[in-house]
mmCIF file of C-alpha atoms in Angstrom:
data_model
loop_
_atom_site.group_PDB
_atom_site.id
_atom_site.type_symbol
_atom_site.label_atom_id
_atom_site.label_comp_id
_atom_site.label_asym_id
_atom_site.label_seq_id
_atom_site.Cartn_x
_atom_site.Cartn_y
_atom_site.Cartn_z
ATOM 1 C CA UNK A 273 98.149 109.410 106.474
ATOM 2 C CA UNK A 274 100.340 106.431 106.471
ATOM 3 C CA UNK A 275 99.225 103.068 105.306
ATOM 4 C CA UNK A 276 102.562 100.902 105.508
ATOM 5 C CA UNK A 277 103.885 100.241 108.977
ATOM 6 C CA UNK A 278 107.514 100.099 109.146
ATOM 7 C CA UNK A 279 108.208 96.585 110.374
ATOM 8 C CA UNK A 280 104.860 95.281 109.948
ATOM 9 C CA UNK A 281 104.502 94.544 106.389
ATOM 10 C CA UNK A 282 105.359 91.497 104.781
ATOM 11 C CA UNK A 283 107.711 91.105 101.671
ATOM 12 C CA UNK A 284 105.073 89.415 99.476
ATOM 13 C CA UNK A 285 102.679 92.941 100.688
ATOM 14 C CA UNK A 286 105.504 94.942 99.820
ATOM 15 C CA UNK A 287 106.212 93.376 96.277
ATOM 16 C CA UNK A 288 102.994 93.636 95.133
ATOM 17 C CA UNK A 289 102.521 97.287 95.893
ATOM 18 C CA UNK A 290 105.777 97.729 93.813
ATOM 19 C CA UNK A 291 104.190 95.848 91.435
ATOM 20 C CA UNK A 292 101.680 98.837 90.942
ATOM 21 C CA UNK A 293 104.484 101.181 90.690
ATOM 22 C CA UNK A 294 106.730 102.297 88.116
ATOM 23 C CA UNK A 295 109.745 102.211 90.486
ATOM 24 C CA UNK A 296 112.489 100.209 88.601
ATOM 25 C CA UNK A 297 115.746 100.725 90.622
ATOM 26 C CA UNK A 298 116.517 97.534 92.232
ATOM 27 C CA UNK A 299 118.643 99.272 95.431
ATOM 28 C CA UNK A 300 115.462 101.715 95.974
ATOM 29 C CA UNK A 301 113.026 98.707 95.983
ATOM 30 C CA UNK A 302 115.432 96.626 98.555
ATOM 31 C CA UNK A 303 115.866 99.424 100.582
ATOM 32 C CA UNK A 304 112.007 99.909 100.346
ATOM 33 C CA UNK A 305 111.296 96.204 101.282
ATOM 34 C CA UNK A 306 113.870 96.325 103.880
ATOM 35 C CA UNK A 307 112.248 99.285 105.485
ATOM 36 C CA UNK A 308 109.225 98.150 105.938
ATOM 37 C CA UNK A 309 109.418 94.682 106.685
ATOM 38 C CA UNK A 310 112.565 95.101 109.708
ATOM 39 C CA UNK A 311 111.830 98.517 110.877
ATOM 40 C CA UNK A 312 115.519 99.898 109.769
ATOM 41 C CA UNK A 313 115.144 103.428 109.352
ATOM 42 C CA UNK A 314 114.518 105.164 106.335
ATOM 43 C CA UNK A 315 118.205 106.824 106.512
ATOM 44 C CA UNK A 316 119.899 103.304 107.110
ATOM 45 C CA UNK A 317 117.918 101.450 104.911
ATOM 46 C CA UNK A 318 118.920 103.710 101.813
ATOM 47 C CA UNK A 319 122.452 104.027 102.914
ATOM 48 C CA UNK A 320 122.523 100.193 103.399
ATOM 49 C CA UNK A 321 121.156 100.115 99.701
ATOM 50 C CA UNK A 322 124.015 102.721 98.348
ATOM 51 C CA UNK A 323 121.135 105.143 97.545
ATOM 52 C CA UNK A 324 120.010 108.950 98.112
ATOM 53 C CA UNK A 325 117.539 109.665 101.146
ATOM 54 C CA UNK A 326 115.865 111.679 98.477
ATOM 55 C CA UNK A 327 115.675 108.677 95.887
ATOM 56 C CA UNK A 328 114.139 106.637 98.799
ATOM 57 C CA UNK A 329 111.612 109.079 100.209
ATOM 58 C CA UNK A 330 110.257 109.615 96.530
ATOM 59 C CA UNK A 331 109.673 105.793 95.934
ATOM 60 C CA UNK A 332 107.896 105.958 99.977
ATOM 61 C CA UNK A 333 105.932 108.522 98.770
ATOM 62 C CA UNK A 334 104.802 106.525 95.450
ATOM 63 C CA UNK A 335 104.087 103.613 97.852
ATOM 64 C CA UNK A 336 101.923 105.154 100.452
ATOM 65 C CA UNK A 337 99.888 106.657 97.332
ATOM 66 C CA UNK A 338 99.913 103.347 96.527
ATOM 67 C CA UNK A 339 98.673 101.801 99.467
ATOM 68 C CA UNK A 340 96.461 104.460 99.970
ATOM 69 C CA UNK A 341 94.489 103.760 96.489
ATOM 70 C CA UNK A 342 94.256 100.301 97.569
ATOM 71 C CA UNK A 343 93.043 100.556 100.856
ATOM 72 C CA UNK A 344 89.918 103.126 99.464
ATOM 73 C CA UNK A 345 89.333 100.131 96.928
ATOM 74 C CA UNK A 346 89.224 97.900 100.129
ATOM 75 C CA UNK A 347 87.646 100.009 101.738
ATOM 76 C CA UNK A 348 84.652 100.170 98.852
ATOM 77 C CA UNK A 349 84.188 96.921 98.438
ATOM 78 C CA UNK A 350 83.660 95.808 102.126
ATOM 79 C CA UNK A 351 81.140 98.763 102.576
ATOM 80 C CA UNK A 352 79.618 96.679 99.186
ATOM 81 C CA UNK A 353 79.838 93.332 101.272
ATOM 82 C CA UNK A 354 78.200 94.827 104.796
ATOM 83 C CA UNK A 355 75.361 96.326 102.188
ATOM 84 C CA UNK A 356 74.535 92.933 100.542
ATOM 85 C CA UNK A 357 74.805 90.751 104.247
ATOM 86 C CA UNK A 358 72.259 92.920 105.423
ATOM 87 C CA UNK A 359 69.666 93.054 102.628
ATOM 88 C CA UNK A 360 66.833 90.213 103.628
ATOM 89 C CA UNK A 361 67.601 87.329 101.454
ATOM 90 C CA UNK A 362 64.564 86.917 98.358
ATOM 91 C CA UNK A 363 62.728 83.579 98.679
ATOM 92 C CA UNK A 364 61.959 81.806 95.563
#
């Protein structure tokens, strides 16, 4: 399942997901941001970025995995939030 929407993300979104990643190269994480904040596809993007298509689908797939971990976190915590807003409130 994809997380990241091509051309929906934002660049501060995308930058802190790399954050979380060990991805180093600075033409896979331009072509990365570029990707997914403009919508240029994957192919262009990398090529754009003077990199493999395999270089760039490996850092995607590191990114999604990424996303993906921090979405279940999300996900965790408001399931936490709904529990303790519907809990009758003690009265002291």
């Amino acid at each position: 399942m994809n997380h990241l929407l091509p051309g929906f993300e934002s660049q501060e979104r995308v930058a802190l997901l790399l954050s979380l990643t060990r991805i180093s190269s600075p033409e896979v994480i331009a072509a990365l941001t570029l990707h997914y904040t403009s919508a240029l596809p994957a192919e262009r993007a990398a090529a754009r970025h003077g990199i493999e298509l395999s270089n760039f689908m490996r850092g995607q797939k590191k990114l999604e995995q990424i996303a993906a971990t921090v979405e279940a976190i999300k996900a965790i915590d408001w399931a936490k939030l709904q529990l303790t807003h519907l809990q009758p409130k003690q009265v002291a």
